[in-house]
């Protein structure tokens, strides 16, 4: 099955460390997204990319950076992690040609910053 | 103003009964789409149902239906014949504009618990 995968699935790190979360997809989709989920706040968009050369900030991009290494890979970096970045992170993909823009989600990465 | 509002703090339903999860939205764009996703305790996000703003009929997908009231800007999810496996968090989301450069905005979610 074509899929969206995220690595790692769980990560505990310390304040000040650099962390990279990776997302890969075999769906052949051109659009990719990074969200974070906090209890009571739903999902909030961090960054999104409509193709390899197109990167855009979302609602809450401060403290994060991204890299779209290929159509199938979209990485999220925390340059210097802080405790309030503890959250569940989701990668998602969608297909440009698809009018309704349904997004397909990876399984999530649970990040804890101590 | 919030674009997607889900105000029910938590919902309980008896197994085999129907339940409605509320969602109201705010947009001035005439072309938009509304989604519902389910998030079980395992954490993954599962797409349930979609309603386009120009769709003439309410969307249905198996036991899921969407009560779309455009004038009231509401898109409530109806789950019929609830099952224990329906216990999860449910998110309403909206896409504004056409697919070309659109993004999704999510509500804060509603927790549903199905009682045996």
Tab-separated table of C-alpha atoms in Angstrom:
chain	number	residue	atom	x	y	z
A	1	UNK	CA	0.000	0.000	0.000
A	2	UNK	CA	1.190	3.488	-0.805
A	3	UNK	CA	1.939	5.080	2.494
A	4	UNK	CA	3.167	8.007	4.593
A	5	UNK	CA	5.834	7.078	7.109
A	6	UNK	CA	7.453	9.079	9.878
A	7	UNK	CA	10.665	8.470	11.769
A	8	UNK	CA	11.221	8.324	14.643
A	9	UNK	CA	7.848	7.401	16.125
A	10	UNK	CA	8.880	8.494	19.583
A	11	UNK	CA	11.731	10.710	20.737
A	12	UNK	CA	12.808	12.108	24.060
A	13	UNK	CA	15.406	14.829	23.967
A	14	UNK	CA	16.842	17.605	26.098
A	15	UNK	CA	16.450	21.352	25.866
A	16	UNK	CA	18.861	22.872	23.377
A	17	UNK	CA	19.371	19.771	21.262
A	18	UNK	CA	18.853	19.762	17.508
A	19	UNK	CA	16.208	17.317	16.370
A	20	UNK	CA	15.131	16.184	12.924
A	21	UNK	CA	11.856	14.465	12.194
A	22	UNK	CA	11.589	12.742	8.855
A	23	UNK	CA	8.672	12.028	6.607
A	24	UNK	CA	8.595	9.831	3.528
A	25	UNK	CA	5.727	8.970	1.228
A	26	UNK	CA	5.149	6.484	-1.538
A	27	UNK	CA	1.853	7.995	-2.660
A	28	UNK	CA	3.416	10.061	-5.408
A	29	UNK	CA	1.840	13.201	-3.964
A	30	UNK	CA	3.439	16.562	-4.631
A	31	UNK	CA	2.192	18.393	-1.557
A	32	UNK	CA	3.494	17.752	1.940
A	33	UNK	CA	2.702	19.290	5.313
A	34	UNK	CA	3.918	19.317	8.899
A	35	UNK	CA	1.473	19.779	11.786
A	36	UNK	CA	1.755	19.681	15.528
A	37	UNK	CA	-1.000	18.555	17.844
A	38	UNK	CA	-1.324	19.763	21.406
A	39	UNK	CA	-4.093	18.688	23.779
A	40	UNK	CA	-7.108	20.953	23.424
A	41	UNK	CA	-5.658	22.823	20.443
A	42	UNK	CA	-6.228	20.489	17.528
A	43	UNK	CA	-3.727	20.376	14.677
A	44	UNK	CA	-1.792	23.473	13.725
A	45	UNK	CA	0.161	23.866	10.521
A	46	UNK	CA	3.904	24.431	10.890
A	47	UNK	CA	5.181	24.345	7.291
A	48	UNK	CA	3.948	23.143	3.943
A	49	UNK	CA	5.439	22.459	0.555
A	50	UNK	CA	3.533	22.302	-2.717
A	51	UNK	CA	6.526	20.964	-4.604
A	52	UNK	CA	10.270	20.495	-4.124
A	53	UNK	CA	11.088	24.153	-4.763
A	54	UNK	CA	8.140	25.595	-2.880
A	55	UNK	CA	8.303	25.902	0.922
A	56	UNK	CA	5.863	27.997	2.933
A	57	UNK	CA	5.445	28.939	6.558
A	58	UNK	CA	2.313	27.889	8.302
A	59	UNK	CA	0.576	29.187	11.374
A	60	UNK	CA	3.335	28.368	13.882
A	61	UNK	CA	6.709	28.183	12.106
A	62	UNK	CA	8.874	29.947	14.724
A	63	UNK	CA	11.520	27.598	16.116
A	64	UNK	CA	11.182	25.165	13.204
A	65	UNK	CA	12.750	24.723	9.798
A	66	UNK	CA	12.073	22.259	6.975
A	67	UNK	CA	13.797	20.674	4.041
A	68	UNK	CA	12.160	19.083	1.009
A	69	UNK	CA	14.924	16.794	-0.178
A	70	UNK	CA	12.859	15.154	-2.893
A	71	UNK	CA	9.229	14.872	-3.860
A	72	UNK	CA	8.879	11.968	-1.460
A	73	UNK	CA	10.769	13.388	1.539
A	74	UNK	CA	10.007	16.315	3.817
A	75	UNK	CA	11.979	16.824	7.037
A	76	UNK	CA	11.190	19.020	10.019
A	77	UNK	CA	14.006	20.339	12.202
A	78	UNK	CA	14.008	21.876	15.628
A	79	UNK	CA	17.278	23.772	15.755
A	80	UNK	CA	17.313	24.142	19.527
A	81	UNK	CA	14.490	22.234	21.145
A	82	UNK	CA	12.544	23.731	24.040
A	83	UNK	CA	10.011	22.086	26.377
A	84	UNK	CA	6.977	23.791	24.807
A	85	UNK	CA	7.772	21.983	21.587
A	86	UNK	CA	6.708	18.778	23.290
A	87	UNK	CA	3.845	17.593	21.102
A	88	UNK	CA	2.603	15.015	18.624
A	89	UNK	CA	3.871	15.847	15.141
A	90	UNK	CA	2.155	14.756	11.966
A	91	UNK	CA	3.281	14.751	8.394
A	92	UNK	CA	0.583	14.759	5.707
A	93	UNK	CA	0.437	14.634	1.928
A	94	UNK	CA	-2.042	15.570	-0.770
A	95	UNK	CA	-2.208	15.591	-4.528
A	96	UNK	CA	-2.280	18.834	-6.473
A	97	UNK	CA	-4.680	17.586	-9.091
A	98	UNK	CA	-7.198	16.508	-6.515
A	99	UNK	CA	-9.708	19.321	-6.132
A	100	UNK	CA	-10.856	18.634	-2.635
A	101	UNK	CA	-7.280	18.449	-1.257
A	102	UNK	CA	-7.854	15.461	1.001
A	103	UNK	CA	-4.789	15.014	3.160
A	104	UNK	CA	-3.287	11.655	4.114
A	105	UNK	CA	-1.517	11.504	7.431
A	106	UNK	CA	1.497	9.642	8.702
A	107	UNK	CA	1.309	7.805	12.024
A	108	UNK	CA	2.765	10.714	14.002
A	109	UNK	CA	5.949	11.325	16.005
A	110	UNK	CA	5.606	11.853	19.727
A	111	UNK	CA	8.335	14.282	20.802
A	112	UNK	CA	9.175	15.068	24.402
A	113	UNK	CA	11.620	17.846	25.233
A	114	UNK	CA	12.902	17.741	28.791
B	1	UNK	CA	-12.427	34.596	14.931
B	2	UNK	CA	-11.966	30.860	14.828
B	3	UNK	CA	-12.513	29.355	11.415
B	4	UNK	CA	-13.614	26.002	12.796
B	5	UNK	CA	-15.476	25.711	16.080
B	6	UNK	CA	-16.062	22.481	17.921
B	7	UNK	CA	-17.450	23.361	21.327
B	8	UNK	CA	-18.694	20.059	22.713
B	9	UNK	CA	-16.174	19.171	25.449
B	10	UNK	CA	-16.847	15.469	25.335
B	11	UNK	CA	-19.653	13.290	24.169
B	12	UNK	CA	-21.019	10.012	25.439
B	13	UNK	CA	-23.291	7.653	23.555
B	14	UNK	CA	-24.714	4.233	24.224
B	15	UNK	CA	-23.597	1.492	21.880
B	16	UNK	CA	-25.929	1.075	18.878
B	17	UNK	CA	-27.385	4.562	19.243
B	18	UNK	CA	-26.773	7.501	16.914
B	19	UNK	CA	-24.696	10.527	17.881
B	20	UNK	CA	-24.162	13.968	16.359
B	21	UNK	CA	-20.865	15.819	16.659
B	22	UNK	CA	-21.129	19.540	16.019
B	23	UNK	CA	-18.958	21.702	13.814
B	24	UNK	CA	-19.473	25.304	12.768
B	25	UNK	CA	-17.229	27.165	10.391
B	26	UNK	CA	-16.518	30.679	9.272
B	27	UNK	CA	-15.481	31.655	5.771
B	28	UNK	CA	-16.300	34.263	3.155
B	29	UNK	CA	-14.992	32.101	0.331
B	30	UNK	CA	-17.813	30.622	-1.773
B	31	UNK	CA	-15.726	27.559	-2.598
B	32	UNK	CA	-14.693	25.457	0.365
B	33	UNK	CA	-14.661	21.906	1.611
B	34	UNK	CA	-15.304	20.342	4.976
B	35	UNK	CA	-13.657	17.200	6.315
B	36	UNK	CA	-14.059	15.008	9.338
B	37	UNK	CA	-11.158	12.955	10.686
B	38	UNK	CA	-11.126	10.368	13.448
B	39	UNK	CA	-8.187	9.960	15.828
B	40	UNK	CA	-8.336	6.814	17.966
B	41	UNK	CA	-6.183	6.407	21.053
B	42	UNK	CA	-3.410	4.939	18.896
B	43	UNK	CA	-2.958	8.425	17.445
B	44	UNK	CA	-3.347	8.076	13.695
B	45	UNK	CA	-5.603	10.431	11.745
B	46	UNK	CA	-8.281	8.639	9.728
B	47	UNK	CA	-10.310	10.418	7.048
B	48	UNK	CA	-14.043	9.835	7.435
B	49	UNK	CA	-16.084	12.063	5.156
B	50	UNK	CA	-15.971	15.127	2.914
B	51	UNK	CA	-18.539	17.767	1.911
B	52	UNK	CA	-17.943	20.348	-0.803
B	53	UNK	CA	-19.644	23.722	-0.558
B	54	UNK	CA	-21.335	23.229	-3.920
B	55	UNK	CA	-22.436	19.670	-3.285
B	56	UNK	CA	-26.194	19.460	-3.543
B	57	UNK	CA	-26.623	16.495	-1.261
B	58	UNK	CA	-25.310	15.731	2.191
B	59	UNK	CA	-22.338	13.386	2.112
B	60	UNK	CA	-22.652	9.849	3.404
B	61	UNK	CA	-20.007	7.147	3.936
B	62	UNK	CA	-21.365	3.988	5.494
B	63	UNK	CA	-22.420	4.789	9.077
B	64	UNK	CA	-21.160	8.354	8.746
B	65	UNK	CA	-23.222	11.177	7.340
B	66	UNK	CA	-22.742	14.889	7.287
B	67	UNK	CA	-25.604	17.216	8.161
B	68	UNK	CA	-24.558	20.187	6.053
B	69	UNK	CA	-26.497	23.388	6.701
B	70	UNK	CA	-24.848	25.983	4.523
B	71	UNK	CA	-26.840	29.013	5.659
B	72	UNK	CA	-26.041	28.234	9.279
B	73	UNK	CA	-22.437	27.365	8.417
B	74	UNK	CA	-22.608	24.071	10.181
B	75	UNK	CA	-21.327	20.644	9.162
B	76	UNK	CA	-22.272	18.193	11.863
B	77	UNK	CA	-21.103	14.586	11.741
B	78	UNK	CA	-23.737	11.958	12.426
B	79	UNK	CA	-22.602	8.479	13.397
B	80	UNK	CA	-25.364	5.917	13.271
B	81	UNK	CA	-25.399	2.665	15.228
B	82	UNK	CA	-22.386	3.557	17.366
B	83	UNK	CA	-19.802	0.883	18.024
B	84	UNK	CA	-17.228	0.607	20.797
B	85	UNK	CA	-14.535	1.212	18.183
B	86	UNK	CA	-15.993	4.639	17.492
B	87	UNK	CA	-14.554	5.879	20.784
B	88	UNK	CA	-11.999	8.423	19.632
B	89	UNK	CA	-11.338	12.096	19.094
B	90	UNK	CA	-13.019	13.630	16.048
B	91	UNK	CA	-11.743	16.639	14.168
B	92	UNK	CA	-13.591	18.880	11.753
B	93	UNK	CA	-11.437	20.682	9.176
B	94	UNK	CA	-12.047	23.194	6.407
B	95	UNK	CA	-10.332	23.849	3.092
B	96	UNK	CA	-10.931	27.348	1.745
B	97	UNK	CA	-10.662	28.108	-1.947
B	98	UNK	CA	-9.855	25.729	-4.742
B	99	UNK	CA	-7.394	22.893	-4.484
B	100	UNK	CA	-4.588	24.820	-6.163
B	101	UNK	CA	-3.101	26.535	-3.102
B	102	UNK	CA	-5.473	25.611	-0.349
B	103	UNK	CA	-4.698	24.353	3.134
B	104	UNK	CA	-6.729	22.773	5.887
B	105	UNK	CA	-7.692	24.479	9.127
B	106	UNK	CA	-8.624	22.132	11.957
B	107	UNK	CA	-10.955	22.518	14.881
B	108	UNK	CA	-9.882	21.588	18.395
B	109	UNK	CA	-11.651	18.249	18.303
B	110	UNK	CA	-14.349	16.432	20.240
B	111	UNK	CA	-13.861	13.322	22.321
B	112	UNK	CA	-16.494	10.643	21.838
B	113	UNK	CA	-16.899	7.763	24.267
B	114	UNK	CA	-19.170	4.862	23.390
B	115	UNK	CA	-20.627	3.015	26.361
B	116	UNK	CA	-21.411	-0.715	26.157
